[in-house]
Coordinates of C-alpha atoms in Angstrom, one line a residue:
Chain A
M1124 CA -23.7 5.2 18.0
N1125 CA -23.6 8.3 20.4
G1126 CA -20.5 9.3 22.3
A1127 CA -20.4 9.5 26.0
E1128 CA -20.5 12.9 27.6
T1129 CA -17.7 13.6 30.2
G1130 CA -16.8 16.6 32.3
I1131 CA -13.4 17.8 32.6
R1132 CA -12.3 20.3 35.3
R1133 CA -10.4 23.1 33.8
P1134 CA -8.5 25.3 36.3
G1135 CA -9.4 29.1 36.3
R1136 CA -7.1 31.6 34.9
G1137 CA -6.7 35.1 36.5
D1138 CA -9.9 36.2 37.8
R1139 CA -12.0 33.6 36.0
P1140 CA -13.5 30.7 38.1
E1141 CA -12.6 27.1 37.5
I1142 CA -15.1 25.8 35.0
E1143 CA -16.2 22.5 33.9
V1144 CA -15.8 21.8 30.2
R1145 CA -18.4 19.3 28.8
R1146 CA -16.5 17.4 26.3
R1147 CA -18.1 14.7 23.9
R1148 CA -15.8 11.7 23.9
A1149 CA -16.8 9.3 21.2
N1150 CA -16.3 5.6 22.0
A1151 CA -13.9 3.6 19.8
W1152 CA -16.6 2.2 17.6
F1153 CA -18.0 5.5 16.9
A1154 CA -14.6 6.9 15.9
F1155 CA -13.9 3.7 13.8
W1156 CA -17.1 4.3 11.9
T1157 CA -16.6 8.1 11.5
A1158 CA -13.0 7.5 10.3
G1159 CA -14.1 5.0 7.7
R1160 CA -17.0 7.2 6.4
M1161 CA -14.7 10.2 6.1
Q1162 CA -12.2 8.3 4.1
F1163 CA -14.9 6.8 2.0
R1164 CA -16.1 10.5 1.3
L1165 CA -12.7 11.8 0.8
G1166 CA -11.9 9.1 -1.7
L1167 CA -15.1 9.9 -3.7
R1168 CA -13.6 13.5 -4.1
H1169 CA -10.1 12.3 -5.1
S1170 CA -9.4 11.8 -8.8
M1171 CA -6.9 9.1 -8.1
T1172 CA -9.7 6.9 -7.1
Y1173 CA -11.1 7.0 -10.5
A1174 CA -7.7 7.1 -12.3
A1175 CA -6.6 3.8 -10.6
G1176 CA -10.0 2.1 -10.2
V1177 CA -11.9 2.9 -13.5
L1178 CA -9.0 3.1 -15.9
N1179 CA -6.9 0.3 -14.7
S1180 CA -10.2 -2.0 -14.7
L1181 CA -11.1 -1.2 -18.2
M1182 CA -7.4 -1.2 -19.5
F1183 CA -6.6 -4.6 -18.1
L1184 CA -10.0 -6.0 -19.3
S1185 CA -9.5 -4.7 -22.8
I1186 CA -5.9 -6.2 -22.9
L1187 CA -7.1 -9.6 -21.7
V1188 CA -10.3 -9.8 -23.8
L1189 CA -9.0 -8.2 -27.1
S1190 CA -5.8 -10.1 -27.3
R1191 CA -7.5 -13.4 -27.1
R1192 CA -8.0 -15.3 -30.4
E1193 CA -10.3 -17.9 -29.4
P1194 CA -13.9 -16.9 -28.1
L1195 CA -14.2 -16.9 -24.2
D1196 CA -16.3 -19.4 -22.5
P1197 CA -18.1 -18.3 -19.2
G1198 CA -15.6 -19.9 -17.0
S1199 CA -12.7 -18.0 -18.6
T1200 CA -14.7 -14.9 -18.6
T1201 CA -15.3 -15.1 -14.9
A1202 CA -11.5 -15.8 -14.3
I1203 CA -10.6 -12.8 -16.5
L1204 CA -13.1 -10.7 -14.6
T1205 CA -12.1 -11.7 -11.1
G1206 CA -8.3 -11.4 -12.0
T1207 CA -8.9 -8.0 -13.4
A1208 CA -10.9 -6.9 -10.3
L1209 CA -8.2 -8.1 -8.0
A1210 CA -5.4 -6.4 -10.0
A1211 CA -7.3 -3.1 -10.4
F1212 CA -8.2 -3.3 -6.6
W1213 CA -4.6 -3.5 -5.7
A1214 CA -3.6 -0.8 -8.0
S1215 CA -6.3 1.3 -6.3
S1216 CA -5.2 0.4 -2.9
V1217 CA -1.6 1.6 -3.6
W1218 CA -3.1 5.2 -4.2
G1219 CA -6.0 4.7 -1.7
G1220 CA -5.3 2.8 1.6
V1221 CA -1.3 2.8 1.3
A1222 CA -1.5 6.5 0.6
I1223 CA -3.5 7.6 3.7
L1224 CA -0.6 8.0 6.1
R1225 CA 1.5 9.7 3.5
R1226 CA -1.4 12.1 2.6
E1227 CA -1.9 12.9 6.3
R1228 CA 1.8 13.9 6.5
W1229 CA 1.4 16.1 3.5
M1230 CA -1.7 17.8 4.8
G1231 CA -0.1 18.3 8.3
V1232 CA -2.7 16.3 10.2
F1233 CA -0.4 13.2 10.8
G1234 CA 0.7 14.4 14.2
R1235 CA -3.0 14.9 15.3
S1236 CA -4.1 11.7 14.0
I1237 CA -1.8 9.6 16.0
T1238 CA -1.8 11.8 19.1
G1239 CA -5.6 12.0 19.7
V1240 CA -7.7 10.5 22.6
Q1241 CA -8.4 7.4 20.6
D1242 CA -5.9 4.7 19.7
P1243 CA -4.6 5.8 16.2
L1244 CA -4.8 2.3 15.1
V1245 CA -8.6 2.3 15.6
L1246 CA -8.8 5.3 13.3
L1247 CA -6.4 4.1 10.8
T1248 CA -8.3 0.7 10.4
G1249 CA -11.6 2.6 9.9
K1250 CA -9.9 4.6 7.3
L1251 CA -8.4 1.7 5.5
L1252 CA -11.7 -0.2 5.5
G1253 CA -13.5 2.8 4.1
A1254 CA -10.9 3.2 1.3
S1255 CA -10.9 -0.5 0.5
V1256 CA -14.7 -0.6 0.3
L1257 CA -14.7 2.5 -2.1
N1258 CA -12.0 1.1 -4.2
L1259 CA -13.6 -2.2 -4.6
A1260 CA -17.0 -0.7 -5.4
V1261 CA -15.3 1.5 -8.2
V1262 CA -13.6 -1.5 -9.6
V1263 CA -16.7 -3.7 -9.7
A1264 CA -18.8 -0.9 -11.1
S1265 CA -16.2 -0.3 -13.9
L1266 CA -16.0 -4.0 -14.7
A1267 CA -19.8 -4.2 -15.0
V1268 CA -19.5 -1.4 -17.7
G1269 CA -16.7 -3.3 -19.2
C1270 CA -19.0 -6.5 -19.4
L1271 CA -21.5 -4.4 -21.3
I1272 CA -19.0 -2.8 -23.7
F1273 CA -17.4 -6.1 -24.6
G1274 CA -20.7 -8.3 -24.2
L1275 CA -19.3 -10.5 -21.6
R1276 CA -21.4 -13.0 -19.7
P1277 CA -19.8 -14.2 -16.6
A1278 CA -20.9 -17.3 -14.7
F1279 CA -22.2 -16.8 -11.3
G1280 CA -21.9 -20.2 -9.6
S1281 CA -22.4 -19.2 -6.1
P1282 CA -23.2 -15.5 -5.4
L1283 CA -22.8 -15.9 -1.6
G1284 CA -19.4 -17.5 -2.2
A1285 CA -18.4 -14.6 -4.3
L1286 CA -19.8 -12.1 -1.8
L1287 CA -17.8 -13.7 0.9
G1288 CA -14.7 -13.6 -1.3
F1289 CA -15.1 -9.9 -2.0
A1290 CA -15.6 -9.2 1.7
T1291 CA -12.3 -11.0 2.2
V1292 CA -10.7 -8.9 -0.6
V1293 CA -11.7 -5.8 1.4
L1294 CA -10.2 -7.1 4.7
S1295 CA -7.2 -8.3 2.8
G1296 CA -6.7 -5.0 1.1
A1297 CA -7.0 -3.1 4.3
A1298 CA -4.4 -5.3 5.9
A1299 CA -2.0 -5.1 3.1
S1300 CA -2.4 -1.2 2.9
L1301 CA -1.7 -1.0 6.7
L1302 CA 1.5 -3.0 6.2
V1303 CA 2.8 -1.2 3.2
G1304 CA 1.5 2.3 4.3
A1305 CA 3.3 2.0 7.6
L1306 CA 6.6 1.0 5.8
L1307 CA 6.5 3.7 3.4
V1308 CA 5.4 6.6 5.5
V1309 CA 9.0 6.9 6.8
S1310 CA 10.4 7.5 3.3
R1311 CA 10.4 10.8 1.7
H1312 CA 10.0 9.0 -1.7
G1313 CA 6.8 7.1 -0.9
V1314 CA 5.2 8.2 -4.3
A1315 CA 8.1 6.7 -6.4
I1316 CA 8.3 3.5 -4.2
S1317 CA 4.3 3.2 -4.5
N1318 CA 4.5 3.5 -8.1
A1319 CA 7.1 0.6 -8.2
I1320 CA 5.4 -1.8 -5.9
G1321 CA 2.0 -1.8 -7.7
V1322 CA 3.1 -3.7 -10.8
P1323 CA 5.1 -6.5 -9.3
I1324 CA 2.1 -7.6 -7.2
S1325 CA 0.1 -7.7 -10.3
L1326 CA 2.8 -9.6 -12.0
L1327 CA 3.3 -12.2 -9.3
G1328 CA -0.2 -12.1 -7.8
G1329 CA -1.7 -14.6 -10.2
T1330 CA -4.5 -12.3 -11.0
L1331 CA -3.9 -11.2 -14.5
L1332 CA -1.3 -13.8 -15.4
P1333 CA -2.0 -17.4 -14.4
L1334 CA 0.8 -18.7 -12.1
T1335 CA 1.7 -21.4 -14.7
F1336 CA 3.3 -18.7 -16.7
L1337 CA 5.7 -17.9 -14.0
P1338 CA 9.0 -19.9 -13.4
E1339 CA 8.8 -22.5 -10.7
P1340 CA 11.3 -20.7 -8.4
V1341 CA 9.1 -17.6 -8.0
T1342 CA 5.9 -19.3 -7.5
W1343 CA 6.4 -19.5 -3.7
L1344 CA 6.6 -15.6 -3.8
S1345 CA 3.2 -15.6 -5.5
R1346 CA 1.7 -17.7 -2.7
L1347 CA 2.8 -15.2 -0.1
I1348 CA 0.5 -12.7 -1.9
S1349 CA -3.1 -13.1 -0.7
L1350 CA -4.3 -11.9 -4.1
S1351 CA -3.3 -15.2 -5.6
W1352 CA -5.4 -17.4 -3.1
L1353 CA -8.3 -14.8 -3.4
Q1354 CA -8.3 -15.4 -7.3
D1355 CA -8.4 -19.2 -6.7
F1356 CA -11.2 -18.8 -4.4
L1357 CA -13.2 -16.4 -6.4
H1358 CA -12.6 -18.8 -9.4
T1359 CA -14.1 -21.8 -7.5
A1360 CA -16.8 -19.8 -5.9
T1361 CA -18.1 -18.7 -9.4
A1362 CA -17.3 -21.8 -11.4
G1363 CA -18.1 -24.2 -8.5
P1364 CA -17.6 -26.4 -6.5
I1365 CA -16.4 -24.0 -3.9
D1366 CA -13.0 -24.8 -2.4
W1367 CA -12.6 -23.2 1.0
T1368 CA -8.9 -23.8 1.4
P1369 CA -7.7 -20.8 -0.6
L1370 CA -10.1 -18.6 1.4
G1371 CA -8.6 -19.8 4.6
C1372 CA -5.1 -19.2 3.2
A1373 CA -6.1 -15.6 2.1
L1374 CA -7.4 -14.8 5.6
A1375 CA -4.4 -16.2 7.3
L1376 CA -2.0 -14.2 5.2
S1377 CA -4.2 -11.2 5.7
L1378 CA -4.0 -11.8 9.4
A1379 CA -0.2 -12.0 9.1
Y1380 CA 0.0 -8.7 7.1
A1381 CA -2.2 -7.0 9.7
A1382 CA -0.2 -8.3 12.6
I1383 CA 3.1 -7.1 11.0
G1384 CA 1.5 -3.9 9.9
V1385 CA 0.4 -3.1 13.6
F1386 CA 3.8 -4.0 14.9
V1387 CA 5.5 -1.6 12.3
F1388 CA 2.9 1.1 12.8
R1389 CA 3.3 1.1 16.5
R1390 CA 7.2 1.1 16.3
M1391 CA 6.9 3.8 13.8
V1392 CA 4.6 6.1 16.1
D1393 CA 6.7 5.3 19.2
R1394 CA 9.9 6.3 17.6
A1395 CA 8.4 9.4 16.1
R1396 CA 7.0 10.5 19.5
R1397 CA 10.2 9.5 21.3
D1398 CA 12.3 11.4 19.1
A1399 CA 9.9 14.3 18.3
T1400 CA 10.2 13.7 14.6
L1401 CA 6.5 13.4 13.9
D1402 CA 6.7 16.0 11.0
L1403 CA 10.4 15.4 10.1
F1404 CA 10.1 12.0 8.3
Chain B
M530 CA 21.3 35.2 -18.1
I531 CA 21.8 38.7 -19.3
S532 CA 24.0 39.1 -22.5
S533 CA 27.3 40.9 -22.2
E534 CA 26.0 43.1 -24.9
A535 CA 23.5 44.6 -22.5
T536 CA 24.6 47.9 -21.0
A537 CA 24.4 48.7 -17.4
D538 CA 21.2 50.7 -17.8
D539 CA 19.7 47.7 -19.5
R540 CA 20.5 45.6 -16.4
R541 CA 19.3 48.1 -14.0
L542 CA 15.9 48.4 -15.9
G543 CA 15.6 44.7 -16.0
A544 CA 15.6 44.8 -19.9
Y545 CA 15.5 41.0 -20.3
A546 CA 14.0 41.4 -23.8
R547 CA 17.6 42.2 -25.0
V548 CA 18.7 38.7 -24.1
P549 CA 19.6 36.9 -27.3
I550 CA 17.3 33.9 -28.0
R551 CA 20.2 31.5 -28.2
E552 CA 21.3 32.3 -24.7
S553 CA 17.8 32.0 -23.4
V554 CA 17.2 28.7 -25.1
A555 CA 20.6 27.4 -23.6
A556 CA 19.7 28.7 -20.0
T557 CA 16.2 27.1 -20.3
V558 CA 17.5 23.7 -21.3
R559 CA 20.2 24.0 -18.6
L560 CA 17.5 24.8 -15.9
G561 CA 15.4 21.9 -17.1
V562 CA 18.1 19.4 -16.6
L563 CA 18.8 20.7 -13.1
L564 CA 15.1 20.7 -12.3
Y565 CA 14.8 17.2 -13.6
R566 CA 17.9 16.0 -11.5
R567 CA 16.5 17.7 -8.3
E568 CA 13.2 16.0 -8.7
N569 CA 14.4 12.6 -9.9
P570 CA 17.3 11.5 -7.6
F571 CA 18.8 8.3 -9.1
R572 CA 18.6 5.8 -6.4
P573 CA 15.1 6.4 -5.0
V574 CA 13.3 7.7 -7.9
I575 CA 15.0 6.5 -11.1
L576 CA 15.9 3.0 -9.9
S577 CA 12.2 2.5 -8.6
E578 CA 10.9 3.8 -12.0
W579 CA 13.2 1.4 -13.9
F580 CA 12.0 -1.4 -11.7
R581 CA 8.4 -0.6 -12.4
V582 CA 9.0 -0.2 -16.2
A583 CA 10.8 -3.6 -16.2
C584 CA 8.1 -5.4 -14.3
L585 CA 5.2 -3.8 -16.4
S586 CA 6.9 -4.7 -19.7
L587 CA 7.4 -8.2 -18.4
L588 CA 3.8 -8.5 -17.4
F589 CA 2.6 -7.3 -20.8
T590 CA 5.0 -9.7 -22.6
L591 CA 3.8 -12.7 -20.5
L592 CA 0.2 -11.6 -21.1
G593 CA 0.9 -11.7 -24.8
V594 CA 2.3 -15.2 -24.4
A595 CA -0.8 -16.3 -22.5
A596 CA -3.0 -15.0 -25.1
A597 CA -1.4 -15.9 -28.4
G598 CA 1.6 -18.1 -27.6
E599 CA 5.2 -17.0 -28.5
A600 CA 4.1 -14.9 -31.5
G601 CA 1.8 -13.0 -29.1
G602 CA 4.6 -12.6 -26.6
N603 CA 6.9 -11.1 -29.5
F604 CA 4.1 -8.7 -30.5
A605 CA 3.5 -7.7 -26.9
F606 CA 7.3 -7.4 -26.2
I607 CA 7.7 -4.8 -29.1
G608 CA 4.7 -2.9 -27.9
S609 CA 5.6 -2.9 -24.3
V610 CA 9.1 -1.6 -25.0
M611 CA 7.7 1.3 -27.0
L612 CA 4.9 1.9 -24.3
A613 CA 7.6 2.1 -21.5
G614 CA 9.2 5.1 -23.2
A615 CA 5.9 6.9 -24.3
E616 CA 4.2 6.5 -21.0
S617 CA 7.0 7.8 -19.0
T618 CA 7.6 10.8 -21.3
I619 CA 3.9 11.8 -21.1
G620 CA 3.9 11.6 -17.4
L621 CA 7.2 13.4 -16.8
M622 CA 6.2 16.1 -19.3
C623 CA 3.0 16.7 -17.3
D624 CA 5.2 17.4 -14.4
V625 CA 7.1 20.3 -16.1
P626 CA 4.4 22.9 -16.2
M627 CA 2.9 21.4 -13.0
R628 CA 6.1 22.2 -11.2
D629 CA 5.8 26.0 -11.8
R630 CA 2.2 26.0 -10.6
M631 CA 3.1 24.1 -7.4
D632 CA 6.1 26.3 -6.7
G633 CA 4.2 29.4 -7.6
T634 CA 6.7 30.5 -10.1
Y635 CA 4.7 30.8 -13.2
W636 CA 5.1 34.6 -13.2
R637 CA 8.8 34.0 -13.7
V638 CA 8.2 31.8 -16.7
R639 CA 6.1 34.9 -18.1
G640 CA 9.2 37.1 -17.8
S641 CA 11.3 34.9 -20.0
R642 CA 12.2 36.0 -23.5
L643 CA 10.6 32.7 -24.7
P644 CA 6.9 32.1 -24.7
P645 CA 5.7 29.7 -21.8
C646 CA 4.9 26.9 -24.0
A647 CA 8.6 27.0 -25.6
T648 CA 10.0 27.3 -22.2
F649 CA 8.3 24.3 -20.9
A650 CA 9.1 22.3 -24.1
L651 CA 12.9 23.2 -23.6
R652 CA 12.7 22.2 -20.0
G653 CA 11.2 18.9 -21.0
I654 CA 14.3 17.8 -23.1
P655 CA 15.7 15.7 -20.3
V656 CA 12.3 13.9 -20.2
L657 CA 13.1 12.5 -23.8
G658 CA 16.2 11.0 -22.4
A659 CA 14.5 9.4 -19.5
G660 CA 12.0 8.0 -21.9
L661 CA 14.8 6.5 -24.1
A662 CA 16.5 5.0 -21.0
D663 CA 13.0 3.5 -20.0
C664 CA 12.8 1.8 -23.4
A665 CA 16.4 0.6 -23.1
V666 CA 15.7 -0.8 -19.6
A667 CA 12.5 -2.6 -20.7
A668 CA 14.0 -4.0 -23.8
A669 CA 17.3 -5.3 -22.0
T670 CA 15.7 -6.8 -18.9
V671 CA 12.5 -8.3 -20.5
G672 CA 14.6 -9.5 -23.4
L673 CA 17.1 -11.2 -21.1
L674 CA 14.4 -12.7 -18.9
T675 CA 12.1 -14.1 -21.7
G676 CA 14.8 -14.9 -24.3
R677 CA 13.9 -12.2 -26.5
L678 CA 17.3 -10.2 -26.5
P679 CA 17.9 -11.0 -30.2
L680 CA 14.6 -9.3 -31.0
A681 CA 15.4 -6.4 -28.7
I682 CA 18.8 -6.0 -30.6
S683 CA 16.8 -6.3 -34.0
M684 CA 14.9 -3.3 -32.8
L685 CA 18.1 -1.0 -32.4
P686 CA 17.8 0.4 -36.0
A687 CA 14.4 1.7 -35.0
V688 CA 15.7 4.4 -32.7
P689 CA 14.5 7.2 -34.9
L690 CA 10.9 5.7 -34.6
V691 CA 11.4 5.6 -30.8
L692 CA 12.5 9.2 -30.7
A693 CA 9.7 10.2 -32.8
S694 CA 7.3 8.5 -30.4
L695 CA 8.9 10.2 -27.5
L696 CA 8.5 13.5 -29.1
S697 CA 4.9 13.0 -29.9
G698 CA 4.4 11.6 -26.3
A699 CA 6.0 14.8 -24.8
A700 CA 3.8 17.0 -27.1
V701 CA 0.7 15.2 -25.9
G702 CA 1.7 15.4 -22.3
L703 CA 2.2 19.1 -22.5
F704 CA -1.1 19.5 -24.1
V705 CA -3.3 17.3 -21.8
I706 CA -2.0 18.7 -18.4
A707 CA -2.7 22.4 -19.6
P708 CA -6.4 22.6 -19.0
V709 CA -6.2 20.9 -15.6
I710 CA -3.1 22.5 -13.9
G711 CA -4.3 24.0 -10.7
T712 CA -7.3 21.7 -10.5
R713 CA -7.8 18.2 -8.7
Y714 CA -8.0 16.3 -12.2
D715 CA -4.3 16.4 -13.2
T716 CA -3.7 12.7 -12.5
L717 CA -7.0 11.7 -14.3
T718 CA -5.9 13.3 -17.6
Y719 CA -2.3 11.8 -17.7
N720 CA -3.8 8.3 -16.7
T721 CA -6.6 8.5 -19.3
V722 CA -4.0 9.2 -22.0
S723 CA -1.7 6.4 -20.9
S724 CA -4.7 3.9 -20.9
L725 CA -5.9 5.1 -24.4
L726 CA -2.2 4.4 -25.6
V727 CA -2.3 0.9 -24.1
V728 CA -5.6 0.0 -25.7
F729 CA -5.6 1.9 -29.0
S730 CA -2.1 2.3 -30.1
G731 CA -1.6 -1.3 -31.3
A732 CA 1.1 -1.8 -28.8
L733 CA -0.5 -4.9 -27.0
V734 CA -3.7 -5.4 -29.0
P735 CA -3.9 -5.7 -32.7
R736 CA -5.2 -2.5 -34.0
S737 CA -7.8 -2.2 -36.7
A738 CA -7.2 0.9 -38.8
E739 CA -10.8 1.2 -39.8
G740 CA -13.8 2.8 -37.9
A741 CA -14.0 5.3 -35.1
L742 CA -11.4 3.2 -32.8
G743 CA -9.0 3.2 -35.8
A744 CA -9.2 6.9 -36.0
V745 CA -8.6 7.3 -32.3
G746 CA -5.4 5.2 -32.6
A747 CA -4.2 7.1 -35.7
V748 CA -4.1 10.5 -33.8
L749 CA -2.5 9.2 -30.7
P750 CA 1.2 9.2 -30.1
L751 CA 3.0 5.9 -30.6
T752 CA 0.5 4.2 -33.0
H753 CA 2.6 5.1 -36.2
A754 CA 5.8 4.5 -34.5
I755 CA 4.8 1.0 -33.5
E756 CA 3.5 0.3 -36.9
G757 CA 6.8 1.5 -38.3
I758 CA 8.9 -0.8 -36.1
R759 CA 6.7 -3.8 -36.9
A760 CA 7.1 -3.0 -40.6
M761 CA 10.9 -2.6 -40.1
L762 CA 11.2 -5.9 -38.5
A763 CA 9.2 -7.5 -41.3
G764 CA 11.6 -5.9 -43.8
E765 CA 9.0 -3.4 -45.2
P766 CA 9.4 0.2 -45.7
W767 CA 8.8 2.3 -42.6
L768 CA 9.8 5.9 -43.4
A769 CA 6.3 6.8 -44.2
D770 CA 5.3 5.7 -40.7
L771 CA 8.1 7.9 -39.2
G772 CA 6.7 10.9 -41.1
L773 CA 3.3 10.2 -39.8
E774 CA 4.6 9.9 -36.2
L775 CA 6.4 13.2 -36.6
L776 CA 3.3 14.7 -38.1
V777 CA 1.2 13.6 -34.9
A778 CA 4.0 15.2 -32.7
A779 CA 3.9 18.5 -34.6
A780 CA 0.1 18.6 -34.6
W781 CA 0.1 18.0 -30.7
A782 CA 2.8 20.5 -30.2
L783 CA 0.8 23.1 -32.2
I784 CA -2.4 22.4 -30.3
A785 CA -0.4 22.6 -26.9
A786 CA 1.2 26.1 -28.0
F787 CA -2.3 27.3 -28.7
M788 CA -3.5 26.0 -25.4
Y789 CA -0.8 27.6 -23.3
T790 CA -1.2 30.9 -25.2
A791 CA -4.9 30.8 -24.5
M792 CA -4.4 30.0 -20.8
D793 CA -1.9 32.8 -20.4
R794 CA -4.2 35.3 -22.1
R795 CA -7.1 34.2 -19.9
G796 CA -4.8 34.6 -16.8
M797 CA -3.9 38.2 -17.9
K798 CA -7.4 39.0 -18.6
T799 CA -8.7 37.9 -15.1
G800 CA -5.6 38.9 -13.3
R801 CA -5.7 35.5 -11.4
G802 CA -2.8 33.9 -13.1
A803 CA -2.8 31.4 -16.0
F804 CA -3.3 28.2 -14.0
E805 CA -5.5 29.3 -11.2
A806 CA -8.7 27.3 -11.2

């Protein structure tokens, strides 16, 4: 994808004549792709990607597998693996996608990111998807190693369904990261709050812990978390027959996260630009 | 703080070596408390940390119930309460020397009467209190929510074991962060140790004392403290476990002291500072 060449007239200064500056203005898709690729490569160099993705995956898998008294059948193994993947993915997203805006503030590039030629949301969406793809790839690779260590044999009922499920995981993770990241960027204590929001989602999300172990009054909260629907879908996609309703619910929730996230992000950017507080959050 | 015994000449010449050790220790502890309070304001940081600790302990306890019924839940409850303190102690202790690297104030630490490792250890004393508070929060909230408050209360006599595990956690925290201060891998080492504790210490997963994995658990902080607390609840003797946990703490503290001395000497040799990558 090549950007379009545009000419910009720049007035002359002093004895210099007026000149035409040829500027390469990328189209939105090119900017989106570049932002995603850049975030993917940044994440590859960031130790937290591995601390959250690899260690959490193996730690959760160890707890779930080693604490079982009875031997695991392929169906339970698959449920454990998908649950672990989703929980570790969320833990990675807290330090990956959610942290993008916060890190940009720390690095002093936040102002430039949201005042560029392109719509800041295009760039941010690209970055969020880049981070989500990397986080999921690290988690899945770690779990593959975990399967070898523990000798687990998961069932693959419908590889296509599983693939579709994981694609939705990426989209949902990006949407949730947009929402939480936009909310947290205005706080000076983003790290502490990020640290605190990771675990409740794992607790209520129905990933590591089946929802039947939660009291009835809080299960509706679990159903507001897209991970709980994704866990249901991935379970049916691997154990069969596929039930498409959980996938639809997960997509609808992700859409809602994204819509609220866009609203919060635009409000935050507008306020920051209006009050000239871009670097003062 | 300069001693009142120091003369005006001493002060002018900056003869800090004459500061009595006792005063230096007291000032270092006081500074540690001030720095801890500055970096951990109650409402945004400590409250969110307590919330995280309570949720994580609840998750671990319920996972124990899912895996092995009520007995599994009790097993995981004890482990998760102990883990809450040890994990936060390791994490917060790692922050103590990191702070000087980030603020660029390590050269001031070198000017102290105390060796750098001792300075960091003394500044980390509030961390032990934070770890103890995390244990209490986990025990109280999860005990209340899952009906295990009597079990939490029966754990009260095990406070010496908890303190020993916090000490060994602090010593390990001090050690693991030393080689990576000033690099991009600081988060990796702390999280690796925390994950090892979860899997190998016998907190959540029954531990086998034999083999290589048993050996890993034996040298990790928390392992003997957890064995001691389980023995105490079963009415068995636990003083030997307390001794072993303290031994582990002393061994890690010794290794940490060696590590900081070596890093400091390396910094003096190269002239680049101790924690410059």
